[in-house]
Amino acid sequence: MRTTTVVIGAGQAGLAMSWWLAERGIDHVVLERGELANSWRSERWDSLRLLTPNWHSRLPGYRYQGDDPDGFRTMAETVDFIEGYGRSIGAPVRTHTTVKAVRRSDDGYEVITDKDAWHCDTVVIATGACNIASVPGVSESLPPDIATLTTLQYRNPDQVRDGGVLVVGASASGTQIADELQRAGRAVTLAIGEHVRLPRRYRGKDILWWMDSTGVLDETYEDIDDVVRARNLPSMQLAGYPDQRMIDLNSLTDIGVKLIGRLAGFSQGKGQFSGSLRNVCSLADLKMNRLLKVIDEWVEQNPLAEEIDAPQRFDATRVEESPPLLVDFARSGIRTVIWATGYRPDYSWLDIPVLDKKGYLRHDGGVVTGSPGLYVIGLPFLRRRKSTLIDGVGHDARDLSANLAGYLAGRSQPLHTEPRLVAI
Ligand SMILES: Cc1cc2nc3c(=O)[nH]c(=O)nc-3n(C[C@H](O)[C@H](O)[C@H](O)COP(=O)(O)OP(=O)(O)OC[C@H]3O[C@@H](n4cnc5c(N)ncnc54)[C@H](O)[C@@H]3O)c2cc1C
């Protein structure tokens, strides 16, 4: 079968790209191994809600219409939202079609699925950034009697056997799971490395409102000095609880979670933890305060019509003077480890030499290096700080589809970043 562009993946990224391809009159098909919004359906834990408010999920030609703009979607609501988007734009999705291989052909690309083969001029990889749990090498030295789960496997506390739990990683997933397990009566220890602390609300408004209004989320990969570092930053330490409560290390300490340094190794039944806990927490506090200062300065320069609360600062993260460096798992009753140490994409089906040594795609803002006509969308800081957020992907799709249209027209298209759109 032949089409101009094959988009692989029908999450928000593939669907937003489909909207822009249609807008530009480019014939295409979207291949999806499951149903629309498959990752939201099958790879998230039961209690998860989006950490971005309802209003902050603007996709091209689609936005929240309900009466709770400041609420946080459950997974079922998120699936409805993404699926509703796909249907409303009439995206040409072929569900239950798994891409098994993508190769170069004489005149473009060949996309082999478990059902058929497609020939096309261009391919957009929209298969997500979180296909595989990224588990550190130290996991291999854990004794076999310790049960392990990744955040892709975790569903709810009932799935975790009795006894203490070590959650490794203190970003959005790790802190939310630690909170849930501790409240369910488990003794949770949380191992903490670099993290991005943020208040849920600031000066009477949601932190995402501020990050959106000040333009922090619109920063582009061309604007910043160290894009490699920016692409590797941990996720925002936030949760979308219905009561708007804030999650941070202090709130976890308040409910009894034990904070400990980064897990560095495991030997003779003992976990070895870094002594840098205080430093990483101070750094996270410092960076949070830096962002709050940016917001305060922005307010001074852009007075709001409405009344807003005065600037505030949050308590520094409380950590033990000398957190333990060694923990005997048997003695402390830890029987389960949950790896909340991030995710990575899976390109095992890609038969084109465009991956770096670590298995990541080499690309310039989504234009894959060394394979003209091949694009990727939905990766961290692909083009903007908000590239992986539902709210950000439409902007990236617009830029990349412009480049793709130029490529098809036989002219090289500068990969410029379109100015911010208020409504797309
Ligand atoms: C735990 C968690 C919480 C998050 N919370 C938020 C949030 O609150 N707000 C927010 O804006 N963002 C959030 N994100 C980030 C982001 O919105 C999600 O990761 C989102 O799923 C990314 O969308 P995507 O379309 O890029 O990828 P995905 O949603 O992963 O879609 C990729 C699609 O590709 C399909 N696919 C993969 N391989 C193949 C193949 N070989 N053949 C065919 N199809 C294939 C998959 O089935 C999937 O449907 C969160 C991410 C995670 C992991």
Tab-separated table of C-alpha atoms and ligand atoms in Angstrom:
chain	number	residue	atom	x	y	z
A	1	MET	CA	0.000	0.000	0.000
A	2	ARG	CA	1.184	3.500	-0.655
A	3	THR	CA	0.716	6.818	1.114
A	4	THR	CA	2.770	9.970	1.441
A	5	THR	CA	3.408	9.884	5.187
A	6	VAL	CA	3.161	7.102	7.726
A	7	VAL	CA	2.752	8.281	11.321
A	8	ILE	CA	3.553	5.576	13.872
A	9	GLY	CA	1.587	5.851	17.114
A	10	ALA	CA	-1.859	7.260	17.954
A	11	GLY	CA	-1.200	9.050	21.221
A	12	GLN	CA	-1.539	12.810	21.353
A	13	ALA	CA	1.677	13.288	19.345
A	14	GLY	CA	0.620	11.118	16.397
A	15	LEU	CA	-2.868	12.629	16.389
A	16	ALA	CA	-1.634	16.232	16.545
A	17	MET	CA	0.697	15.439	13.652
A	18	SER	CA	-2.232	13.930	11.760
A	19	TRP	CA	-4.209	17.164	12.272
A	20	TRP	CA	-1.378	19.255	10.819
A	21	LEU	CA	-0.736	16.882	7.913
A	22	ALA	CA	-4.425	17.068	7.010
A	23	GLU	CA	-4.308	20.840	7.338
A	24	ARG	CA	-1.422	20.898	4.862
A	25	GLY	CA	-3.194	18.458	2.514
A	26	ILE	CA	-0.667	15.656	3.018
A	27	ASP	CA	-2.041	12.176	2.483
A	28	HIS	CA	-1.183	9.967	5.470
A	29	VAL	CA	-2.079	7.075	7.719
A	30	VAL	CA	-1.561	6.625	11.485
A	31	LEU	CA	-0.566	3.111	12.549
A	32	GLU	CA	-1.301	2.143	16.153
A	33	ARG	CA	-0.532	-1.180	17.826
A	34	GLY	CA	-3.421	-0.849	20.316
A	35	GLU	CA	-6.345	1.545	20.551
A	36	LEU	CA	-6.111	5.332	20.430
A	37	ALA	CA	-4.381	6.636	23.577
A	38	ASN	CA	-2.963	3.184	24.180
A	39	SER	CA	-0.286	4.282	26.662
A	40	TRP	CA	-2.813	6.132	28.807
A	41	ARG	CA	-5.054	3.043	28.723
A	42	SER	CA	-2.576	0.322	29.497
A	43	GLU	CA	0.631	1.687	30.995
A	44	ARG	CA	-0.420	3.871	33.936
A	45	TRP	CA	-1.354	3.101	37.526
A	46	ASP	CA	-5.008	3.116	38.638
A	47	SER	CA	-5.115	6.271	40.761
A	48	LEU	CA	-3.061	8.426	38.399
A	49	ARG	CA	-4.483	11.761	37.397
A	50	LEU	CA	-2.828	14.205	35.043
A	51	LEU	CA	-0.587	16.649	36.847
A	52	THR	CA	-1.533	19.299	34.298
A	53	PRO	CA	-4.922	20.995	34.812
A	54	ASN	CA	-7.797	20.313	32.428
A	55	TRP	CA	-7.479	23.662	30.630
A	56	HIS	CA	-3.812	22.926	29.985
A	57	SER	CA	-4.415	20.232	27.370
A	58	ARG	CA	-4.855	22.240	24.204
A	59	LEU	CA	-4.436	20.254	21.025
A	60	PRO	CA	-4.724	21.633	17.484
A	61	GLY	CA	-8.419	22.331	16.940
A	62	TYR	CA	-9.421	20.871	20.312
A	63	ARG	CA	-9.540	21.922	23.929
A	64	TYR	CA	-11.275	21.293	27.235
A	65	GLN	CA	-14.957	22.187	27.161
A	66	GLY	CA	-16.096	21.101	30.633
A	67	ASP	CA	-16.934	23.090	33.733
A	68	ASP	CA	-13.876	22.134	35.793
A	69	PRO	CA	-10.933	23.774	33.999
A	70	ASP	CA	-8.720	23.628	37.088
A	71	GLY	CA	-9.393	19.939	37.795
A	72	PHE	CA	-7.077	17.047	36.907
A	73	ARG	CA	-8.193	14.258	34.589
A	74	THR	CA	-8.340	10.655	35.729
A	75	MET	CA	-6.873	8.125	33.304
A	76	ALA	CA	-10.350	7.234	32.003
A	77	GLU	CA	-11.012	10.919	31.339
A	78	THR	CA	-7.619	11.290	29.674
A	79	VAL	CA	-8.341	8.351	27.371
A	80	ASP	CA	-11.746	9.878	26.536
A	81	PHE	CA	-10.095	13.204	25.792
A	82	ILE	CA	-7.397	11.821	23.476
A	83	GLU	CA	-9.753	9.331	21.838
A	84	GLY	CA	-12.349	12.093	21.386
A	85	TYR	CA	-9.672	14.181	19.718
A	86	GLY	CA	-8.774	11.439	17.265
A	87	ARG	CA	-12.410	10.944	16.361
A	88	SER	CA	-13.245	14.633	16.129
A	89	ILE	CA	-10.456	15.296	13.642
A	90	GLY	CA	-11.218	12.103	11.708
A	91	ALA	CA	-7.622	10.922	11.989
A	92	PRO	CA	-6.975	8.008	9.577
A	93	VAL	CA	-5.877	5.611	12.313
A	94	ARG	CA	-5.399	1.879	11.744
A	95	THR	CA	-5.647	0.387	15.213
A	96	HIS	CA	-4.237	-3.009	16.259
A	97	THR	CA	-1.483	-2.610	13.714
A	98	THR	CA	2.008	-3.037	15.114
A	99	VAL	CA	4.961	-1.666	13.196
A	100	LYS	CA	7.593	-4.388	13.073
A	101	ALA	CA	10.206	-2.690	10.903
A	102	VAL	CA	10.959	0.583	9.146
A	103	ARG	CA	13.559	0.571	6.366
A	104	ARG	CA	14.795	2.893	3.692
A	105	SER	CA	13.643	2.031	0.175
A	106	ASP	CA	14.705	3.339	-3.224
A	107	ASP	CA	12.147	6.124	-3.154
A	108	GLY	CA	11.467	6.674	0.549
A	109	TYR	CA	10.553	4.265	3.304
A	110	GLU	CA	9.047	0.839	3.762
A	111	VAL	CA	6.990	0.299	6.900
A	112	ILE	CA	6.314	-3.350	7.717
A	113	THR	CA	3.481	-4.109	10.117
A	114	ASP	CA	2.055	-7.344	11.498
A	115	LYS	CA	-0.699	-6.986	8.876
A	116	ASP	CA	0.719	-5.364	5.763
A	117	ALA	CA	3.481	-3.204	4.309
A	118	TRP	CA	3.368	0.500	3.495
A	119	HIS	CA	5.516	2.462	1.059
A	120	CYS	CA	5.821	6.163	1.734
A	121	ASP	CA	7.954	9.265	1.249
A	122	THR	CA	8.154	10.292	4.882
A	123	VAL	CA	7.740	8.684	8.295
A	124	VAL	CA	6.871	10.360	11.595
A	125	ILE	CA	7.824	8.400	14.699
A	126	ALA	CA	5.253	9.217	17.398
A	127	THR	CA	5.711	6.075	19.477
A	128	GLY	CA	6.322	7.921	22.745
A	129	ALA	CA	9.237	8.580	25.062
A	130	CYS	CA	8.156	6.196	27.807
A	131	ASN	CA	8.000	2.725	26.221
A	132	ILE	CA	10.494	1.031	28.547
A	133	ALA	CA	11.175	1.573	32.245
A	134	SER	CA	14.702	2.828	32.695
A	135	VAL	CA	16.082	0.709	35.511
A	136	PRO	CA	19.611	1.347	36.854
A	137	GLY	CA	22.289	-1.363	36.646
A	138	VAL	CA	22.295	-1.752	40.439
A	139	SER	CA	19.005	-3.655	40.049
A	140	GLU	CA	21.029	-6.675	38.960
A	141	SER	CA	22.644	-7.030	42.366
A	142	LEU	CA	19.360	-7.097	44.294
A	143	PRO	CA	18.819	-10.469	45.988
A	144	PRO	CA	16.132	-12.650	44.384
A	145	ASP	CA	13.868	-12.515	47.450
A	146	ILE	CA	13.261	-8.800	46.902
A	147	ALA	CA	10.249	-8.237	44.659
A	148	THR	CA	10.581	-5.491	42.083
A	149	LEU	CA	8.122	-3.464	40.060
A	150	THR	CA	8.631	-0.624	37.619
A	151	THR	CA	6.250	2.293	37.318
A	152	LEU	CA	4.990	0.720	34.092
A	153	GLN	CA	4.037	-2.416	36.069
A	154	TYR	CA	2.705	-0.778	39.240
A	155	ARG	CA	-1.092	-0.491	39.399
A	156	ASN	CA	-2.138	-0.122	43.068
A	157	PRO	CA	-1.046	-0.990	46.651
A	158	ASP	CA	-2.873	-4.374	46.583
A	159	GLN	CA	-0.383	-5.585	44.019
A	160	VAL	CA	2.541	-4.961	46.404
A	161	ARG	CA	3.219	-7.722	48.887
A	162	ASP	CA	3.313	-7.079	52.635
A	163	GLY	CA	6.335	-5.421	54.152
A	164	GLY	CA	8.338	-2.283	53.595
A	165	VAL	CA	8.854	-0.717	50.184
A	166	LEU	CA	11.812	1.157	48.778
A	167	VAL	CA	10.719	3.551	46.034
A	168	VAL	CA	13.714	4.650	43.976
A	169	GLY	CA	13.263	8.051	42.332
A	170	ALA	CA	11.528	11.192	43.589
A	171	SER	CA	10.032	12.747	40.489
A	172	ALA	CA	6.311	12.754	39.678
A	173	SER	CA	5.890	8.963	39.503
A	174	GLY	CA	8.060	8.080	42.510
A	175	THR	CA	6.599	10.658	44.878
A	176	GLN	CA	2.996	9.832	43.904
A	177	ILE	CA	3.527	6.097	44.360
A	178	ALA	CA	5.371	6.642	47.667
A	179	ASP	CA	2.464	8.791	48.866
A	180	GLU	CA	-0.117	6.192	47.847
A	181	LEU	CA	1.717	3.255	49.436
A	182	GLN	CA	2.443	5.056	52.709
A	183	ARG	CA	-1.216	6.087	52.998
A	184	ALA	CA	-2.149	2.450	52.345
A	185	GLY	CA	-0.186	1.472	55.456
A	186	ARG	CA	3.169	0.455	53.975
A	187	ALA	CA	6.452	1.638	55.464
A	188	VAL	CA	7.956	3.509	52.535
A	189	THR	CA	11.545	4.628	52.090
A	190	LEU	CA	12.154	6.997	49.198
A	191	ALA	CA	15.605	7.136	47.560
A	192	ILE	CA	16.170	10.609	46.155
A	193	GLY	CA	18.427	11.881	43.402
A	194	GLU	CA	18.074	15.031	41.330
A	195	HIS	CA	14.477	16.234	41.221
A	196	VAL	CA	12.449	19.273	40.163
A	197	ARG	CA	10.481	20.652	43.118
A	198	LEU	CA	7.476	22.853	42.355
A	199	PRO	CA	4.541	24.095	44.403
A	200	ARG	CA	1.125	23.042	43.128
A	201	ARG	CA	-0.228	26.555	43.591
A	202	TYR	CA	1.551	29.878	43.808
A	203	ARG	CA	0.075	33.281	44.563
A	204	GLY	CA	-3.404	31.815	44.246
A	205	LYS	CA	-2.922	30.202	40.841
A	206	ASP	CA	-1.817	26.822	39.547
A	207	ILE	CA	1.910	26.605	38.847
A	208	LEU	CA	1.147	25.498	35.272
A	209	TRP	CA	-0.785	28.742	34.776
A	210	TRP	CA	2.331	30.677	35.765
A	211	MET	CA	4.671	28.536	33.668
A	212	ASP	CA	2.347	28.973	30.722
A	213	SER	CA	1.806	32.724	31.168
A	214	THR	CA	5.451	33.608	31.749
A	215	GLY	CA	6.498	31.608	28.690
A	216	VAL	CA	8.730	29.223	30.673
A	217	LEU	CA	7.139	26.230	28.951
A	218	ASP	CA	7.589	27.841	25.541
A	219	GLU	CA	11.366	28.051	25.799
A	220	THR	CA	12.787	26.384	22.718
A	221	TYR	CA	15.721	24.083	22.270
A	222	GLU	CA	17.425	26.873	20.356
A	223	ASP	CA	17.046	29.276	23.317
A	224	ILE	CA	18.894	27.250	25.901
A	225	ASP	CA	22.599	26.623	26.432
A	226	ASP	CA	22.641	22.933	27.275
A	227	VAL	CA	19.955	21.062	25.372
A	228	VAL	CA	21.371	17.644	26.265
A	229	ARG	CA	20.973	18.390	29.954
A	230	ALA	CA	17.526	19.919	29.422
A	231	ARG	CA	16.406	16.758	27.633
A	232	ASN	CA	17.536	14.643	30.559
A	233	LEU	CA	15.905	16.654	33.333
A	234	PRO	CA	13.591	14.671	35.609
A	235	SER	CA	9.840	15.297	35.393
A	236	MET	CA	8.160	17.951	37.538
A	237	GLN	CA	7.517	16.782	41.106
A	238	LEU	CA	3.779	17.458	40.994
A	239	ALA	CA	0.520	15.547	41.386
A	240	GLY	CA	-3.017	16.327	40.245
A	241	TYR	CA	-4.954	15.478	43.396
A	242	PRO	CA	-8.637	16.472	43.359
A	243	ASP	CA	-8.171	18.529	46.561
A	244	GLN	CA	-5.241	20.387	44.916
A	245	ARG	CA	-2.931	19.346	47.755
A	246	MET	CA	0.752	19.725	47.154
A	247	ILE	CA	3.154	16.819	47.010
A	248	ASP	CA	6.788	17.334	47.917
A	249	LEU	CA	9.361	15.703	50.144
A	250	ASN	CA	8.081	17.619	53.184
A	251	SER	CA	4.516	16.388	52.628
A	252	LEU	CA	5.868	12.847	52.347
A	253	THR	CA	7.890	13.235	55.560
A	254	ASP	CA	4.704	14.469	57.264
A	255	ILE	CA	2.914	11.196	56.506
A	256	GLY	CA	5.896	9.074	57.600
A	257	VAL	CA	7.862	8.366	54.414
A	258	LYS	CA	11.572	8.008	55.181
A	259	LEU	CA	13.843	10.028	52.906
A	260	ILE	CA	17.215	8.657	51.907
A	261	GLY	CA	19.947	9.460	49.360
A	262	ARG	CA	20.264	8.136	45.854
A	263	LEU	CA	20.618	4.333	45.637
A	264	ALA	CA	24.227	3.740	44.623
A	265	GLY	CA	24.724	-0.005	45.039
A	266	PHE	CA	23.704	-3.166	46.771
A	267	SER	CA	25.973	-5.618	48.532
A	268	GLN	CA	25.550	-8.378	51.124
A	269	GLY	CA	21.928	-7.601	51.780
A	270	LYS	CA	22.547	-3.912	52.242
A	271	GLY	CA	21.603	-1.018	50.030
A	272	GLN	CA	24.254	1.672	49.691
A	273	PHE	CA	22.929	5.209	49.466
A	274	SER	CA	24.603	8.440	48.483
A	275	GLY	CA	25.366	11.026	51.146
A	276	SER	CA	24.263	13.834	48.852
A	277	LEU	CA	20.627	13.973	49.995
A	278	ARG	CA	20.973	17.362	51.633
A	279	ASN	CA	22.707	18.804	48.569
A	280	VAL	CA	20.219	17.530	46.010
A	281	CYS	CA	17.341	18.837	48.126
A	282	SER	CA	18.999	22.250	48.577
A	283	LEU	CA	19.541	22.436	44.840
A	284	ALA	CA	15.884	21.607	44.150
A	285	ASP	CA	14.788	24.278	46.671
A	286	LEU	CA	17.111	26.795	45.067
A	287	LYS	CA	15.800	26.106	41.584
A	288	MET	CA	12.192	26.293	42.749
A	289	ASN	CA	12.882	29.680	44.348
A	290	ARG	CA	14.568	30.831	41.156
A	291	LEU	CA	11.410	30.009	39.203
A	292	LEU	CA	9.231	31.796	41.776
A	293	LYS	CA	11.472	34.854	41.387
A	294	VAL	CA	11.002	34.728	37.608
A	295	ILE	CA	7.246	34.660	38.200
A	296	ASP	CA	7.380	37.589	40.654
A	297	GLU	CA	9.429	39.655	38.228
A	298	TRP	CA	7.062	38.811	35.403
A	299	VAL	CA	4.095	39.979	37.511
A	300	GLU	CA	5.844	43.279	38.153
A	301	GLN	CA	6.335	43.817	34.454
A	302	ASN	CA	2.922	42.464	33.435
A	303	PRO	CA	0.449	43.601	36.084
A	304	LEU	CA	-2.628	41.392	36.088
A	305	ALA	CA	-6.076	42.907	35.944
A	306	GLU	CA	-7.230	40.710	38.789
A	307	GLU	CA	-6.096	40.742	42.397
A	308	ILE	CA	-3.432	38.090	43.147
A	309	ASP	CA	-1.826	36.931	46.363
A	310	ALA	CA	1.467	38.382	47.579
A	311	PRO	CA	4.732	36.553	46.803
A	312	GLN	CA	5.398	33.647	49.129
A	313	ARG	CA	8.232	31.221	49.762
A	314	PHE	CA	7.941	27.592	50.826
A	315	ASP	CA	9.738	25.811	53.681
A	316	ALA	CA	13.093	24.362	52.707
A	317	THR	CA	13.060	20.591	52.279
A	318	ARG	CA	13.589	18.965	55.649
A	319	VAL	CA	16.176	16.186	55.629
A	320	GLU	CA	17.874	14.263	58.419
A	321	GLU	CA	21.235	15.637	59.492
A	322	SER	CA	22.963	12.356	58.549
A	323	PRO	CA	20.684	10.108	56.545
A	324	PRO	CA	21.826	6.468	56.550
A	325	LEU	CA	24.318	5.439	53.908
A	326	LEU	CA	23.708	1.718	54.396
A	327	VAL	CA	20.331	0.045	54.874
A	328	ASP	CA	19.995	-3.623	55.735
A	329	PHE	CA	16.886	-4.644	53.786
A	330	ALA	CA	16.075	-7.648	55.992
A	331	ARG	CA	16.356	-5.696	59.228
A	332	SER	CA	14.386	-2.731	57.976
A	333	GLY	CA	11.715	-4.996	56.506
A	334	ILE	CA	12.065	-3.831	52.910
A	335	ARG	CA	10.647	-6.586	50.700
A	336	THR	CA	9.811	-4.669	47.533
A	337	VAL	CA	11.671	-2.171	45.383
A	338	ILE	CA	9.763	0.067	42.973
A	339	TRP	CA	11.869	1.572	40.220
A	340	ALA	CA	10.600	5.065	39.517
A	341	THR	CA	13.786	5.928	37.706
A	342	GLY	CA	12.388	7.163	34.428
A	343	TYR	CA	11.585	5.796	31.014
A	344	ARG	CA	13.161	5.414	27.622
A	345	PRO	CA	11.854	4.937	24.101
A	346	ASP	CA	11.955	1.623	22.242
A	347	TYR	CA	13.233	1.672	18.659
A	348	SER	CA	13.906	-2.039	18.345
A	349	TRP	CA	11.807	-2.037	15.129
A	350	LEU	CA	13.808	0.709	13.410
A	351	ASP	CA	16.162	-0.715	10.771
A	352	ILE	CA	17.896	2.545	9.920
A	353	PRO	CA	21.228	3.524	11.531
A	354	VAL	CA	20.038	6.736	13.168
A	355	LEU	CA	20.515	5.871	16.845
A	356	ASP	CA	23.373	7.053	19.031
A	357	LYS	CA	25.462	4.779	21.296
A	358	LYS	CA	22.816	4.916	23.988
A	359	GLY	CA	20.015	3.948	21.629
A	360	TYR	CA	18.465	7.413	21.331
A	361	LEU	CA	17.505	8.992	18.026
A	362	ARG	CA	19.886	11.638	16.728
A	363	HIS	CA	17.755	14.567	15.643
A	364	ASP	CA	17.654	18.314	15.253
A	365	GLY	CA	14.416	19.491	16.814
A	366	GLY	CA	12.594	16.390	15.539
A	367	VAL	CA	14.211	16.139	12.102
A	368	VAL	CA	16.097	12.853	12.310
A	369	THR	CA	19.760	13.236	11.405
A	370	GLY	CA	21.062	11.215	8.468
A	371	SER	CA	17.752	10.000	7.051
A	372	PRO	CA	15.909	12.688	5.053
A	373	GLY	CA	12.143	12.417	5.399
A	374	LEU	CA	12.276	10.770	8.830
A	375	TYR	CA	10.821	12.725	11.775
A	376	VAL	CA	10.227	12.146	15.478
A	377	ILE	CA	7.780	13.873	17.809
A	378	GLY	CA	6.929	13.590	21.505
A	379	LEU	CA	10.426	13.420	23.018
A	380	PRO	CA	11.571	15.534	25.989
A	381	PHE	CA	12.453	19.105	24.943
A	382	LEU	CA	12.237	18.024	21.295
A	383	ARG	CA	11.616	21.623	20.323
A	384	ARG	CA	10.208	23.187	23.501
A	385	ARG	CA	10.209	22.680	27.238
A	386	LYS	CA	6.602	21.503	26.869
A	387	SER	CA	7.265	19.059	24.015
A	388	THR	CA	6.152	15.970	25.939
A	389	LEU	CA	3.098	17.627	27.468
A	390	ILE	CA	-0.308	17.255	25.847
A	391	ASP	CA	-0.328	21.023	25.594
A	392	GLY	CA	3.013	21.252	23.821
A	393	VAL	CA	2.897	18.646	21.133
A	394	GLY	CA	0.607	20.577	18.775
A	395	HIS	CA	3.166	23.342	18.456
A	396	ASP	CA	5.916	20.850	17.613
A	397	ALA	CA	3.604	19.129	15.107
A	398	ARG	CA	3.008	22.443	13.377
A	399	ASP	CA	6.749	23.166	13.037
A	400	LEU	CA	7.668	19.650	11.945
A	401	SER	CA	4.802	19.318	9.471
A	402	ALA	CA	5.973	22.583	7.850
A	403	ASN	CA	9.446	21.106	7.468
A	404	LEU	CA	7.996	17.849	6.146
A	405	ALA	CA	5.854	19.705	3.595
A	406	GLY	CA	8.967	21.545	2.426
A	407	TYR	CA	10.852	18.285	2.122
A	408	LEU	CA	8.063	16.798	-0.013
A	409	ALA	CA	8.038	19.871	-2.198
A	410	GLY	CA	11.687	19.203	-2.914
A	411	ARG	CA	13.072	22.205	-1.166
A	412	SER	CA	14.890	22.280	2.103
A	413	GLN	CA	12.838	24.039	4.702
A	414	PRO	CA	14.517	25.994	7.497
A	415	LEU	CA	13.614	24.396	10.787
A	416	HIS	CA	12.385	27.551	12.409
A	417	THR	CA	10.204	27.640	15.451
A	418	GLU	CA	6.905	29.311	14.795
A	419	PRO	CA	6.026	32.024	17.295
A	420	ARG	CA	3.749	31.036	20.100
A	421	LEU	CA	0.144	30.655	19.093
A	422	VAL	CA	-2.524	31.711	21.496
A	423	ALA	CA	-5.116	29.514	19.821
A	424	ILE	CA	-4.320	26.612	17.547
B	1	LIG	C1	3.214	8.470	34.310
B	1	LIG	C2	3.098	9.605	33.322
B	1	LIG	C3	2.301	10.703	33.631
B	1	LIG	C4	2.202	11.762	32.733
B	1	LIG	N1	1.419	12.844	33.067
B	1	LIG	C5	1.285	13.857	32.196
B	1	LIG	C6	0.412	14.969	32.496
B	1	LIG	O1	-0.146	15.048	33.570
B	1	LIG	N2	0.260	15.932	31.559
B	1	LIG	C7	0.893	15.906	30.365
B	1	LIG	O2	0.700	16.812	29.557
B	1	LIG	N3	1.750	14.887	30.065
B	1	LIG	C8	1.957	13.885	30.952
B	1	LIG	N4	2.803	12.833	30.642
B	1	LIG	C9	3.675	12.953	29.453
B	1	LIG	C10	3.006	12.606	28.122
B	1	LIG	O3	1.829	13.372	27.959
B	1	LIG	C11	2.707	11.132	27.987
B	1	LIG	O4	3.888	10.386	28.064
B	1	LIG	C12	2.000	10.820	26.667
B	1	LIG	O5	1.583	9.481	26.662
B	1	LIG	C13	2.918	11.075	25.468
B	1	LIG	O6	2.166	11.023	24.294
B	1	LIG	P1	2.777	10.485	22.928
B	1	LIG	O7	1.708	10.547	21.924
B	1	LIG	O8	4.055	11.178	22.663
B	1	LIG	O9	3.177	8.980	23.282
B	1	LIG	P2	2.222	7.791	23.708
B	1	LIG	O10	1.018	8.282	24.403
B	1	LIG	O11	3.080	6.818	24.415
B	1	LIG	O12	1.741	7.221	22.316
B	1	LIG	C14	2.575	6.414	21.522
B	1	LIG	C15	1.706	5.416	20.818
B	1	LIG	O13	2.516	4.665	19.934
B	1	LIG	C16	2.073	3.332	19.934
B	1	LIG	N5	3.181	2.496	19.482
B	1	LIG	C17	4.384	2.302	20.072
B	1	LIG	N6	5.141	1.471	19.350
B	1	LIG	C18	4.410	1.124	18.277
B	1	LIG	C19	4.649	0.266	17.163
B	1	LIG	N7	5.813	-0.382	17.001
B	1	LIG	N8	3.665	0.127	16.244
B	1	LIG	C20	2.484	0.798	16.365
B	1	LIG	N9	2.219	1.605	17.405
B	1	LIG	C21	3.170	1.766	18.345
B	1	LIG	C22	1.672	3.091	21.385
B	1	LIG	O14	0.769	2.010	21.498
B	1	LIG	C23	1.066	4.432	21.763
B	1	LIG	O15	-0.331	4.480	21.583
B	1	LIG	C24	2.918	11.744	31.519
B	1	LIG	C25	3.711	10.626	31.214
B	1	LIG	C26	3.801	9.574	32.101
B	1	LIG	C27	4.676	8.407	31.759
